Amino acid sequence: MTQRVRLTLSCSGLRDADIFSKSDPLVTVFDEFNNELGRTECIDNELNPVFKEKVILQYDSSEVQKLIFKVWDIDDYENDINKADFLGDMDCTLQELVDCSKFSKPLRYQGADFGKIFINSEVLKEEPQKGGKKGKKGKKGGKKKEVHIRKIFKTHQFSKLTHPL
């Protein structure tokens, strides 16, 4: 059974990659095959960002779902990570995030720790669709049984990225 998990991200002590201002961080989330699963917004001139944009992932407890969080200093208005400066990364499994609703780990950059990433996770409950179909049980019992249709959500897939470290 799959569930949706909402991730809220923040960072502290990021490396300053800009000369005349502070870094403009954005976080991307990749799976182990380098498919982008989600991203935050870019926050200008901030080394301790708290991102408003949430990342929602599909969670299957029967699978090991390895995730890689990469933090970038965005240098253009298109949020193109291919033109961005790499600030650090961290990997974990989605299971680790679900088991520990408040997770933190150092960011790695060139073999050393630079800053930290904080991830709050929340398993979302499936909500019944408004005005869901209702049916009746057989005429004998005369009892009514509610049947709800579940909403189906698409997970946005982004282009693959290879970044030399």
PDB file of N, CA and C in Angstrom, residues 90-136:
ATOM      1  N   MET A  90      22.950  15.111   0.744  1.00  0.00           N
ATOM      2  CA  MET A  90      22.713  14.185   1.849  1.00  0.00           C
ATOM      3  C   MET A  90      21.825  13.080   1.318  1.00  0.00           C
ATOM      4  N   ASP A  91      22.091  11.840   1.724  1.00  0.00           N
ATOM      5  CA  ASP A  91      21.208  10.759   1.310  1.00  0.00           C
ATOM      6  C   ASP A  91      20.646  10.037   2.526  1.00  0.00           C
ATOM      7  N   CYS A  92      19.464   9.463   2.326  1.00  0.00           N
ATOM      8  CA  CYS A  92      18.777   8.701   3.361  1.00  0.00           C
ATOM      9  C   CYS A  92      17.683   7.899   2.667  1.00  0.00           C
ATOM     10  N   THR A  93      16.912   7.165   3.430  1.00  0.00           N
ATOM     11  CA  THR A  93      15.761   6.471   2.844  1.00  0.00           C
ATOM     12  C   THR A  93      14.487   7.185   3.278  1.00  0.00           C
ATOM     13  N   LEU A  94      13.452   6.998   2.502  1.00  0.00           N
ATOM     14  CA  LEU A  94      12.169   7.588   2.859  1.00  0.00           C
ATOM     15  C   LEU A  94      11.661   6.974   4.162  1.00  0.00           C
ATOM     16  N   GLN A  95      11.978   5.702   4.394  1.00  0.00           N
ATOM     17  CA  GLN A  95      11.601   5.023   5.642  1.00  0.00           C
ATOM     18  C   GLN A  95      12.201   5.744   6.851  1.00  0.00           C
ATOM     19  N   GLU A  96      13.468   6.165   6.743  1.00  0.00           N
ATOM     20  CA  GLU A  96      14.101   6.901   7.845  1.00  0.00           C
ATOM     21  C   GLU A  96      13.341   8.188   8.153  1.00  0.00           C
ATOM     22  N   LEU A  97      12.899   8.877   7.117  1.00  0.00           N
ATOM     23  CA  LEU A  97      12.176  10.136   7.315  1.00  0.00           C
ATOM     24  C   LEU A  97      10.815   9.904   7.946  1.00  0.00           C
ATOM     25  N   VAL A  98      10.138   8.837   7.524  1.00  0.00           N
ATOM     26  CA  VAL A  98       8.815   8.526   8.074  1.00  0.00           C
ATOM     27  C   VAL A  98       8.938   8.082   9.529  1.00  0.00           C
ATOM     28  N   ASP A  99       9.963   7.264   9.834  1.00  0.00           N
ATOM     29  CA  ASP A  99      10.155   6.766  11.199  1.00  0.00           C
ATOM     30  C   ASP A  99      10.507   7.880  12.179  1.00  0.00           C
ATOM     31  N   CYS A 100      11.221   8.887  11.692  1.00  0.00           N
ATOM     32  CA  CYS A 100      11.656   9.997  12.548  1.00  0.00           C
ATOM     33  C   CYS A 100      11.090  11.271  11.933  1.00  0.00           C
ATOM     34  N   SER A 101       9.974  11.742  12.423  1.00  0.00           N
ATOM     35  CA  SER A 101       9.291  12.861  11.777  1.00  0.00           C
ATOM     36  C   SER A 101      10.133  14.139  11.726  1.00  0.00           C
ATOM     37  N   LYS A 102      11.131  14.258  12.601  1.00  0.00           N
ATOM     38  CA  LYS A 102      12.049  15.404  12.567  1.00  0.00           C
ATOM     39  C   LYS A 102      13.456  14.854  12.380  1.00  0.00           C
ATOM     40  N   PHE A 103      13.975  14.991  11.170  1.00  0.00           N
ATOM     41  CA  PHE A 103      15.235  14.370  10.760  1.00  0.00           C
ATOM     42  C   PHE A 103      16.232  15.463  10.414  1.00  0.00           C
ATOM     43  N   SER A 104      17.498  15.269  10.752  1.00  0.00           N
ATOM     44  CA  SER A 104      18.537  16.208  10.332  1.00  0.00           C
ATOM     45  C   SER A 104      19.829  15.445  10.088  1.00  0.00           C
ATOM     46  N   LYS A 105      20.616  15.989   9.184  1.00  0.00           N
ATOM     47  CA  LYS A 105      21.874  15.344   8.835  1.00  0.00           C
ATOM     48  C   LYS A 105      22.786  16.386   8.185  1.00  0.00           C
ATOM     49  N   PRO A 106      24.099  16.266   8.373  1.00  0.00           N
ATOM     50  CA  PRO A 106      25.017  17.210   7.717  1.00  0.00           C
ATOM     51  C   PRO A 106      24.979  17.074   6.199  1.00  0.00           C
ATOM     52  N   LEU A 107      25.235  18.184   5.522  1.00  0.00           N
ATOM     53  CA  LEU A 107      25.378  18.186   4.066  1.00  0.00           C
ATOM     54  C   LEU A 107      26.849  17.939   3.725  1.00  0.00           C
ATOM     55  N   ARG A 108      27.094  17.094   2.738  1.00  0.00           N
ATOM     56  CA  ARG A 108      28.471  16.798   2.314  1.00  0.00           C
ATOM     57  C   ARG A 108      28.835  17.670   1.112  1.00  0.00           C
ATOM     58  N   TYR A 109      30.055  18.172   1.141  1.00  0.00           N
ATOM     59  CA  TYR A 109      30.597  18.911   0.006  1.00  0.00           C
ATOM     60  C   TYR A 109      32.081  18.620  -0.070  1.00  0.00           C
ATOM     61  N   GLN A 110      32.524  18.034  -1.158  1.00  0.00           N
ATOM     62  CA  GLN A 110      33.932  17.677  -1.372  1.00  0.00           C
ATOM     63  C   GLN A 110      34.512  16.926  -0.182  1.00  0.00           C
ATOM     64  N   GLY A 111      33.782  15.955   0.326  1.00  0.00           N
ATOM     65  CA  GLY A 111      34.274  15.085   1.384  1.00  0.00           C
ATOM     66  C   GLY A 111      34.186  15.644   2.792  1.00  0.00           C
ATOM     67  N   ALA A 112      33.668  16.847   2.954  1.00  0.00           N
ATOM     68  CA  ALA A 112      33.555  17.454   4.292  1.00  0.00           C
ATOM     69  C   ALA A 112      32.109  17.874   4.534  1.00  0.00           C
ATOM     70  N   ASP A 113      31.784  18.104   5.798  1.00  0.00           N
ATOM     71  CA  ASP A 113      30.450  18.564   6.164  1.00  0.00           C
ATOM     72  C   ASP A 113      30.386  20.087   6.082  1.00  0.00           C
ATOM     73  N   PHE A 114      29.402  20.591   5.323  1.00  0.00           N
ATOM     74  CA  PHE A 114      29.172  22.029   5.201  1.00  0.00           C
ATOM     75  C   PHE A 114      27.694  22.288   5.391  1.00  0.00           C
ATOM     76  N   GLY A 115      27.297  22.720   6.547  1.00  0.00           N
ATOM     77  CA  GLY A 115      25.901  23.005   6.811  1.00  0.00           C
ATOM     78  C   GLY A 115      25.127  21.751   7.167  1.00  0.00           C
ATOM     79  N   LYS A 116      23.830  21.944   7.357  1.00  0.00           N
ATOM     80  CA  LYS A 116      22.960  20.862   7.785  1.00  0.00           C
ATOM     81  C   LYS A 116      21.604  21.016   7.115  1.00  0.00           C
ATOM     82  N   ILE A 117      20.941  19.882   6.872  1.00  0.00           N
ATOM     83  CA  ILE A 117      19.591  19.897   6.321  1.00  0.00           C
ATOM     84  C   ILE A 117      18.639  19.309   7.354  1.00  0.00           C
ATOM     85  N   PHE A 118      17.469  19.915   7.461  1.00  0.00           N
ATOM     86  CA  PHE A 118      16.430  19.480   8.401  1.00  0.00           C
ATOM     87  C   PHE A 118      15.196  19.112   7.594  1.00  0.00           C
ATOM     88  N   ILE A 119      14.620  17.954   7.890  1.00  0.00           N
ATOM     89  CA  ILE A 119      13.457  17.482   7.146  1.00  0.00           C
ATOM     90  C   ILE A 119      12.389  17.032   8.127  1.00  0.00           C
ATOM     91  N   ASN A 120      11.240  17.664   8.060  1.00  0.00           N
ATOM     92  CA  ASN A 120      10.068  17.232   8.823  1.00  0.00           C
ATOM     93  C   ASN A 120       9.175  16.465   7.863  1.00  0.00           C
ATOM     94  N   SER A 121       8.732  15.276   8.285  1.00  0.00           N
ATOM     95  CA  SER A 121       7.886  14.471   7.413  1.00  0.00           C
ATOM     96  C   SER A 121       6.531  14.243   8.056  1.00  0.00           C
ATOM     97  N   GLU A 122       5.528  14.161   7.203  1.00  0.00           N
ATOM     98  CA  GLU A 122       4.162  13.939   7.669  1.00  0.00           C
ATOM     99  C   GLU A 122       3.472  13.010   6.679  1.00  0.00           C
ATOM    100  N   VAL A 123       2.995  11.861   7.167  1.00  0.00           N
ATOM    101  CA  VAL A 123       2.235  10.948   6.320  1.00  0.00           C
ATOM    102  C   VAL A 123       0.837  11.535   6.187  1.00  0.00           C
ATOM    103  N   LEU A 124       0.412  11.722   4.947  1.00  0.00           N
ATOM    104  CA  LEU A 124      -0.892  12.331   4.691  1.00  0.00           C
ATOM    105  C   LEU A 124      -1.967  11.265   4.675  1.00  0.00           C
ATOM    106  N   LYS A 125      -3.061  11.582   5.298  1.00  0.00           N
ATOM    107  CA  LYS A 125      -4.194  10.664   5.312  1.00  0.00           C
ATOM    108  C   LYS A 125      -4.981  10.858   4.023  1.00  0.00           C
ATOM    109  N   GLU A 126      -5.470   9.767   3.486  1.00  0.00           N
ATOM    110  CA  GLU A 126      -6.311   9.847   2.290  1.00  0.00           C
ATOM    111  C   GLU A 126      -7.633  10.481   2.692  1.00  0.00           C
ATOM    112  N   GLU A 127      -8.036  11.499   1.982  1.00  0.00           N
ATOM    113  CA  GLU A 127      -9.296  12.171   2.277  1.00  0.00           C
ATOM    114  C   GLU A 127     -10.349  11.719   1.281  1.00  0.00           C
ATOM    115  N   PRO A 128     -11.563  11.458   1.757  1.00  0.00           N
ATOM    116  CA  PRO A 128     -12.614  11.086   0.811  1.00  0.00           C
ATOM    117  C   PRO A 128     -12.937  12.264  -0.094  1.00  0.00           C
ATOM    118  N   GLN A 129     -13.274  11.950  -1.330  1.00  0.00           N
ATOM    119  CA  GLN A 129     -13.635  12.991  -2.289  1.00  0.00           C
ATOM    120  C   GLN A 129     -14.980  13.583  -1.899  1.00  0.00           C
ATOM    121  N   LYS A 130     -15.094  14.886  -1.997  1.00  0.00           N
ATOM    122  CA  LYS A 130     -16.364  15.542  -1.665  1.00  0.00           C
ATOM    123  C   LYS A 130     -17.437  15.047  -2.614  1.00  0.00           C
ATOM    124  N   GLY A 131     -18.596  14.779  -2.040  1.00  0.00           N
ATOM    125  CA  GLY A 131     -19.710  14.309  -2.864  1.00  0.00           C
ATOM    126  C   GLY A 131     -19.471  12.918  -3.407  1.00  0.00           C
ATOM    127  N   GLY A 132     -18.675  12.109  -2.671  1.00  0.00           N
ATOM    128  CA  GLY A 132     -18.356  10.754  -3.119  1.00  0.00           C
ATOM    129  C   GLY A 132     -19.614   9.939  -3.339  1.00  0.00           C
ATOM    130  N   LYS A 133     -19.470   8.916  -4.159  1.00  0.00           N
ATOM    131  CA  LYS A 133     -20.621   8.064  -4.449  1.00  0.00           C
ATOM    132  C   LYS A 133     -21.057   7.324  -3.202  1.00  0.00           C
ATOM    133  N   LYS A 134     -22.336   7.228  -3.013  1.00  0.00           N
ATOM    134  CA  LYS A 134     -22.871   6.474  -1.893  1.00  0.00           C
ATOM    135  C   LYS A 134     -23.742   5.372  -2.458  1.00  0.00           C
ATOM    136  N   GLY A 135     -23.624   4.200  -1.872  1.00  0.00           N
ATOM    137  CA  GLY A 135     -24.427   3.085  -2.355  1.00  0.00           C
ATOM    138  C   GLY A 135     -25.191   2.479  -1.203  1.00  0.00           C
ATOM    139  N   LYS A 136     -26.146   1.624  -1.540  1.00  0.00           N
ATOM    140  CA  LYS A 136     -26.936   0.951  -0.510  1.00  0.00           C
ATOM    141  C   LYS A 136     -26.559  -0.512  -0.489  1.00  0.00           C
TER     142      LYS A 136
END
